PDB file of C-alpha atoms in Angstrom:
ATOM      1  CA  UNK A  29     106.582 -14.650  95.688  1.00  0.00           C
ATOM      2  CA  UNK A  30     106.064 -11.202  94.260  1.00  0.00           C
ATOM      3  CA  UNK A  31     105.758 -12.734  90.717  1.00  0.00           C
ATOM      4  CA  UNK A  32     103.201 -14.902  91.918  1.00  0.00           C
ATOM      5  CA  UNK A  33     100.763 -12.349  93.947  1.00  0.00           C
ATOM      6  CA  UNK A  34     101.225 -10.042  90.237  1.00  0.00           C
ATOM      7  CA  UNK A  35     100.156 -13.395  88.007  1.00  0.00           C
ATOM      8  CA  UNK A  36      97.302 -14.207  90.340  1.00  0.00           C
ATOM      9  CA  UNK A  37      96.167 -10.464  90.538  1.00  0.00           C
ATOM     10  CA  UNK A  38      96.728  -9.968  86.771  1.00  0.00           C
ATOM     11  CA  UNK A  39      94.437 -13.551  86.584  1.00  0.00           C
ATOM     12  CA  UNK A  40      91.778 -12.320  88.728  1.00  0.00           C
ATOM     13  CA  UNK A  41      91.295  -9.213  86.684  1.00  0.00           C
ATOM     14  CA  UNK A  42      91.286 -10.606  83.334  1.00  0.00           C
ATOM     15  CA  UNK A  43      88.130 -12.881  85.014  1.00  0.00           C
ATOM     16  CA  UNK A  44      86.792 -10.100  86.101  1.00  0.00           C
ATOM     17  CA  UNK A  45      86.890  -8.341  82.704  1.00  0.00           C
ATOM     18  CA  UNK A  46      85.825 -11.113  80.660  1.00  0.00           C
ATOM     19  CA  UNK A  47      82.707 -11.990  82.798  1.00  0.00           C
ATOM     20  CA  UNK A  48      81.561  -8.381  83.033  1.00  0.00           C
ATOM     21  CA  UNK A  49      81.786  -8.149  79.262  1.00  0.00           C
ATOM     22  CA  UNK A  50      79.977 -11.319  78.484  1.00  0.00           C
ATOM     23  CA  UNK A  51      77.602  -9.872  81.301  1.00  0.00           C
ATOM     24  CA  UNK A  52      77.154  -6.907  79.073  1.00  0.00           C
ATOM     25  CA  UNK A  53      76.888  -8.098  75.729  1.00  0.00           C
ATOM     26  CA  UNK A  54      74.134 -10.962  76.915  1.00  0.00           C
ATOM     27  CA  UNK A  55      71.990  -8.292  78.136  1.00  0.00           C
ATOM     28  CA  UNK A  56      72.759  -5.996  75.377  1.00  0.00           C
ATOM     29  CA  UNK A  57      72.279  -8.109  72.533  1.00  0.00           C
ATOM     30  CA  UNK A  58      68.697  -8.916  71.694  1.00  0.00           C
ATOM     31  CA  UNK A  59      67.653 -12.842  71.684  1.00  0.00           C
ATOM     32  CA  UNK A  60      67.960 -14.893  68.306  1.00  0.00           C
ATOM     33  CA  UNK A  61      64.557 -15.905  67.713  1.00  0.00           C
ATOM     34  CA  UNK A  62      64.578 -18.333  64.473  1.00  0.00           C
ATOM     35  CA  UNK A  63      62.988 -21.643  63.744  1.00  0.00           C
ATOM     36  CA  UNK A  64      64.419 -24.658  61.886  1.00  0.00           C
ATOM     37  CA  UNK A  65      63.001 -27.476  61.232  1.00  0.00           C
ATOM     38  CA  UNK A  66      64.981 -31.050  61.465  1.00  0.00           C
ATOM     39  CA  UNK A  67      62.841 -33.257  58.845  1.00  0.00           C
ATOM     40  CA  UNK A  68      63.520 -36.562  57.620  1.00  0.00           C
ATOM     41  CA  UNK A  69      61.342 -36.391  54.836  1.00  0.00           C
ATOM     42  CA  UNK A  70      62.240 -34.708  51.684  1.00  0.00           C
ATOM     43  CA  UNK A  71      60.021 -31.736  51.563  1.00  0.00           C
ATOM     44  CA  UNK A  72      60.299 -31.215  47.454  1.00  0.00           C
ATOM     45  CA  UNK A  73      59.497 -35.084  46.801  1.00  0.00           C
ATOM     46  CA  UNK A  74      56.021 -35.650  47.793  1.00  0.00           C
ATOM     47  CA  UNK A  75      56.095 -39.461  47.766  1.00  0.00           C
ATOM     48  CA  UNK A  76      58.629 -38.868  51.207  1.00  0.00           C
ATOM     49  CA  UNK A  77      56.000 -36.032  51.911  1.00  0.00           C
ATOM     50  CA  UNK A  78      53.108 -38.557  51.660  1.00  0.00           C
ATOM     51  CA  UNK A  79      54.508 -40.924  53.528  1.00  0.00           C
ATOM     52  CA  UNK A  80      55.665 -38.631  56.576  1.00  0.00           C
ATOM     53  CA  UNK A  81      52.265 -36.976  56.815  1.00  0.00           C
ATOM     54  CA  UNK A  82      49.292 -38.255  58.976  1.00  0.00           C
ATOM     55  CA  UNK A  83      46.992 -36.700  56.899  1.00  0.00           C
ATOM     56  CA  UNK A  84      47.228 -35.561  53.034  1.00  0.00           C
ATOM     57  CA  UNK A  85      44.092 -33.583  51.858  1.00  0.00           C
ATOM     58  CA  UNK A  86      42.573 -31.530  48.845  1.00  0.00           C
ATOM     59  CA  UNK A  87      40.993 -28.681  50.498  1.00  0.00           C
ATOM     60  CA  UNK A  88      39.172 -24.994  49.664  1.00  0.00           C
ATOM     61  CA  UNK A  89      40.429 -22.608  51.850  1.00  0.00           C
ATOM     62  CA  UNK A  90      37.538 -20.845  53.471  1.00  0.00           C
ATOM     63  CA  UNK A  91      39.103 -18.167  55.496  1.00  0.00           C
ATOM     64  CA  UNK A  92      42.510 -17.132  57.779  1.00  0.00           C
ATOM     65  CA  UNK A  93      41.219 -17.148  61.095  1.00  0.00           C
ATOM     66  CA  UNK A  94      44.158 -15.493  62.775  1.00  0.00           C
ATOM     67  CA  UNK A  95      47.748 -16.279  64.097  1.00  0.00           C
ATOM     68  CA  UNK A  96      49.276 -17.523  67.783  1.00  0.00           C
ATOM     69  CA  UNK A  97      52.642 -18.742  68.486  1.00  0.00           C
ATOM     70  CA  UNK A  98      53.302 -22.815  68.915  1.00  0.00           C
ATOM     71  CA  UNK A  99      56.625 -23.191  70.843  1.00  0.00           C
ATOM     72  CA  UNK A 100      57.818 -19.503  70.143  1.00  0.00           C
ATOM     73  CA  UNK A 101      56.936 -20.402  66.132  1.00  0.00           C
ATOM     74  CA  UNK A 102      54.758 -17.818  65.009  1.00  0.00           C
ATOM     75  CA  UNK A 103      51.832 -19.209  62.970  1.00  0.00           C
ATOM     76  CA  UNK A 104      49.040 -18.580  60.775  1.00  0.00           C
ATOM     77  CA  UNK A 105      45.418 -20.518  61.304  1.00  0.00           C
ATOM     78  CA  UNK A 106      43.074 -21.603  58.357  1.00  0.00           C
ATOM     79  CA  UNK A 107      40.039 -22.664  58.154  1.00  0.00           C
ATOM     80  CA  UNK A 108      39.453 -25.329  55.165  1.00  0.00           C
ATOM     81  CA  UNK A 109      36.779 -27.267  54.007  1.00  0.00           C
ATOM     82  CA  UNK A 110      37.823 -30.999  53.159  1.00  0.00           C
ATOM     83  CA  UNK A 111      37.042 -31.727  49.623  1.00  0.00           C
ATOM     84  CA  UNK A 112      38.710 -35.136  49.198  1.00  0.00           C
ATOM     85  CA  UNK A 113      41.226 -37.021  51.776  1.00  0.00           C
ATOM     86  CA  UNK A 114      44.112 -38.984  49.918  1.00  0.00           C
ATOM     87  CA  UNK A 115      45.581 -40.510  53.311  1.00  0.00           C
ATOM     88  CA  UNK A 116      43.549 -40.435  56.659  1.00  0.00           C
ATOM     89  CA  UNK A 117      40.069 -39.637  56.837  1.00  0.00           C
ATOM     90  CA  UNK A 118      39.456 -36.141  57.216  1.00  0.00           C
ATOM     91  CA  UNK A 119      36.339 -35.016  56.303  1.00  0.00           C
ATOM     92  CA  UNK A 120      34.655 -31.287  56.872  1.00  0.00           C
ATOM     93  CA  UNK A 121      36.194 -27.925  58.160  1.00  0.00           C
ATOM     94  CA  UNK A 122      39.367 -28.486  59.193  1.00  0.00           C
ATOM     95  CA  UNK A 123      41.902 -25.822  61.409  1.00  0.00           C
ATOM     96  CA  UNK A 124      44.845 -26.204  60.077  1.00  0.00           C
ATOM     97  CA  UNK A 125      48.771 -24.045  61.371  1.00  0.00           C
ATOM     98  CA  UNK A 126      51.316 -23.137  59.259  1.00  0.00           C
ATOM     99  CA  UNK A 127      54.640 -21.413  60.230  1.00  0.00           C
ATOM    100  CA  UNK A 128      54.140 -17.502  59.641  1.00  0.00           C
ATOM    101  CA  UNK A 129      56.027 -16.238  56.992  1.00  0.00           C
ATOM    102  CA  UNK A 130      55.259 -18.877  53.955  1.00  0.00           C
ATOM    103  CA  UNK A 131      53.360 -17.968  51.132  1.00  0.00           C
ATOM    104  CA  UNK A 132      49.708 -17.407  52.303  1.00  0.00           C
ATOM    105  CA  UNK A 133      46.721 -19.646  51.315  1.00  0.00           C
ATOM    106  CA  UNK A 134      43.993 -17.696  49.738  1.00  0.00           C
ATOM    107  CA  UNK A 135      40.614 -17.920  50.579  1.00  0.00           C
ATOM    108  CA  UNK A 136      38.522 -19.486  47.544  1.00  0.00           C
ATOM    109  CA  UNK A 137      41.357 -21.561  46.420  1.00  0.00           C
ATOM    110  CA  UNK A 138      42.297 -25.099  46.657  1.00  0.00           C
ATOM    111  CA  UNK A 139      45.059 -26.858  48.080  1.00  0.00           C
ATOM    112  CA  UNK A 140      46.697 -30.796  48.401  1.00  0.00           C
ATOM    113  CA  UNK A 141      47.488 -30.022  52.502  1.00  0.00           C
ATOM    114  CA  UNK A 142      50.215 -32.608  54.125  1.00  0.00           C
ATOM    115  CA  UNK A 143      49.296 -32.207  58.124  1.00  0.00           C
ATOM    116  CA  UNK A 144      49.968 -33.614  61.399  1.00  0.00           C
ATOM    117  CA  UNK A 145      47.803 -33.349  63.865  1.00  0.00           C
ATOM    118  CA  UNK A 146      48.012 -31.237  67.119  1.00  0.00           C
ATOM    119  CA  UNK A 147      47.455 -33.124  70.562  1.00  0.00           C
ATOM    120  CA  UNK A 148      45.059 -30.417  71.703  1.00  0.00           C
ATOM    121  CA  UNK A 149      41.363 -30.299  72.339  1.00  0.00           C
ATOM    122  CA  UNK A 150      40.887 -27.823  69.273  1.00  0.00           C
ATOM    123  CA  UNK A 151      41.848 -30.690  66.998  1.00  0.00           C
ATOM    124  CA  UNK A 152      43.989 -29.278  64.797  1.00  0.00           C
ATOM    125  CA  UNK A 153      46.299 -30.069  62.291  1.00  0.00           C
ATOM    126  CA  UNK A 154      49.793 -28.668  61.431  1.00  0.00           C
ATOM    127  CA  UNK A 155      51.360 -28.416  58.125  1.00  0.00           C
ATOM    128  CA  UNK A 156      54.076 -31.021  57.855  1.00  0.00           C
ATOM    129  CA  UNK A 157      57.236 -29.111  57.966  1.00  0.00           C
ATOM    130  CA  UNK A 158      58.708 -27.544  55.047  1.00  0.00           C
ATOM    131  CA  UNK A 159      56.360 -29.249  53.190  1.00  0.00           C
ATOM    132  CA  UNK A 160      54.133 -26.135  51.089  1.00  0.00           C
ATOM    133  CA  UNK A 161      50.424 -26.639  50.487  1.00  0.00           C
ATOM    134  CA  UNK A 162      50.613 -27.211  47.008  1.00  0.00           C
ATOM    135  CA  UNK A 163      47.999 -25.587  44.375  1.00  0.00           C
ATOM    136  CA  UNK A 164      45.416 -27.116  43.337  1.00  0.00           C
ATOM    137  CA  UNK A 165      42.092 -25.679  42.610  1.00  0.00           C
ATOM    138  CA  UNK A 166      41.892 -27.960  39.149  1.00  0.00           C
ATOM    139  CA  UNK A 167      42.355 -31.430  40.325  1.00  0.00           C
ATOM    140  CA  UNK A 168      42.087 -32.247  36.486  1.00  0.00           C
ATOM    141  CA  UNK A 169      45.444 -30.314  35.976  1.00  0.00           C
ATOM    142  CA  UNK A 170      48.304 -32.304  35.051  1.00  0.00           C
ATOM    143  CA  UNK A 171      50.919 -32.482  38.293  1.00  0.00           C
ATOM    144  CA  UNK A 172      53.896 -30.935  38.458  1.00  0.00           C
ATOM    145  CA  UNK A 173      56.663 -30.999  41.139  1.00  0.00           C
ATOM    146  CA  UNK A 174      59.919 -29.703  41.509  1.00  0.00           C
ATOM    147  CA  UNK A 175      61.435 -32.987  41.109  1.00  0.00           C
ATOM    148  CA  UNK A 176      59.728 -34.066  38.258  1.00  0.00           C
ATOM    149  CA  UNK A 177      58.234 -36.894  39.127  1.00  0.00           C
ATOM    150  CA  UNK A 178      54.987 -36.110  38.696  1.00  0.00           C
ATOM    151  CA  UNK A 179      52.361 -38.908  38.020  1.00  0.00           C
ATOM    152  CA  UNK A 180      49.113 -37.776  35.915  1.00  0.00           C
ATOM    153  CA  UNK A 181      46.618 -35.260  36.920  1.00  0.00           C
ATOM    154  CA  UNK A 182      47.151 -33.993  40.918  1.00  0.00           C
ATOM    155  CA  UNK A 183      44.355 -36.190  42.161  1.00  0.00           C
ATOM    156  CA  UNK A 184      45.828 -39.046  40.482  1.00  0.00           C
ATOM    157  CA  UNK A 185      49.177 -38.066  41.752  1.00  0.00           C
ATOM    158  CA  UNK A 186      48.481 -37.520  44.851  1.00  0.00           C
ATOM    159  CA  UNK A 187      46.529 -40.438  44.927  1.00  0.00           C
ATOM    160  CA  UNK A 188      49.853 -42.517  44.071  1.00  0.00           C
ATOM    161  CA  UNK A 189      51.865 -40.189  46.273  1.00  0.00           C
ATOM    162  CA  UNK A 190      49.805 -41.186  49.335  1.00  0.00           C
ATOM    163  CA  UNK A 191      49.383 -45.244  48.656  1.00  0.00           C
ATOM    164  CA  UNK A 192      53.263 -46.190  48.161  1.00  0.00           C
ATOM    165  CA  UNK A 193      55.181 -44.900  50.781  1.00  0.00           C
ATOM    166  CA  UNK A 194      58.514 -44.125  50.287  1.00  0.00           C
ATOM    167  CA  UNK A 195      61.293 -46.484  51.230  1.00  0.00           C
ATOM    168  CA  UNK A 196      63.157 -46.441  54.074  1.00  0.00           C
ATOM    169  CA  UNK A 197      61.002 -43.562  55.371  1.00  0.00           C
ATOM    170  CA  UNK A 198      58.765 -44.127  58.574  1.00  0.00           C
ATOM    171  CA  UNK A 199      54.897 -43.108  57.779  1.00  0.00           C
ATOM    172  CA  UNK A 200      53.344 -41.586  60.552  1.00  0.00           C
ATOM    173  CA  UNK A 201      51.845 -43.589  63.103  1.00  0.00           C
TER     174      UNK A 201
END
């Protein structure tokens, strides 16, 4: 009996040590705040980024209108001016969001923009995840990607890139 009472006793306080310390490192410990993005699309092949991608644009950027937070994902807005749309039909000045913390778009410069669009009354449109805006302020310019599949000039590329969806990949609806 006396063993028992000392095991139960010796059971209760371990509980009560363990809880209190979780207790204290929850509070103490500051919250993990990171984002990661699940895609299905590879973002380095733009064929798959193409095909994901409601919308794939050449744009000018004409200026960073500021930043908010999406679902606790800090993000930077642009405004940029449409210059030619190779899937959807985009035309105009455009809002785009893109996570905080990628290379910035400069103002004056050009860009081929994979987006999806926002479901809110602003209209805007989200850079497909992972996927970079990619330079291109020469559309002339002979493409180049990081898997080497490049096709011709960007325009032309991109051009492909958007009209032959990748197989096995879902385009956006």
């Amino acid at each position: 009996m006396k063993k028992t009472r000392i095991v139960a006793v010796a059971g209760a306080a371990l509980t009560v040590i363990v809880a209190t310390g979780w207790t204290a490192y929850s509070y103490l410990t500051p919250d993990r705040s990171f984002f990661e993005a699940m895609t299905l699309h590879d973002p380095d092949d733009d064929q798959e980024v193409a095909t994901a991608a409601r919308d794939v644009f050449r744009a000018t950027v004409e200026r960073r209108t500021g930043t908010r937070t999406i679902q606790d994902v800090p993000s930077d807005l642009y405004e940029v001016r449409v210059i030619r749309a190779y899937k959807g039909n985009l035309t105009g000045i455009v809002t785009i969001t893109q996570t905080t913390g990628g290379p910035a778009l400069r103002p004056g410069h050009a860009y081929v923009i994979p987006t999806v669009p926002w479901n809110n009354p602003e209209h805007e449109h989200a850079v497909l995840a992972e996927a970079l805006p990619r330079p291109a302020d020469d559309p002339d310019a002979p493409a180049s990607t990081v898997t080497g599949k490049a096709r011709g000039t960007i325009d032309q590329h991109w051009t492909w890139a958007a009209t032959h969806p990748s197989p096995g990949l879902n385009s956006y609806p």
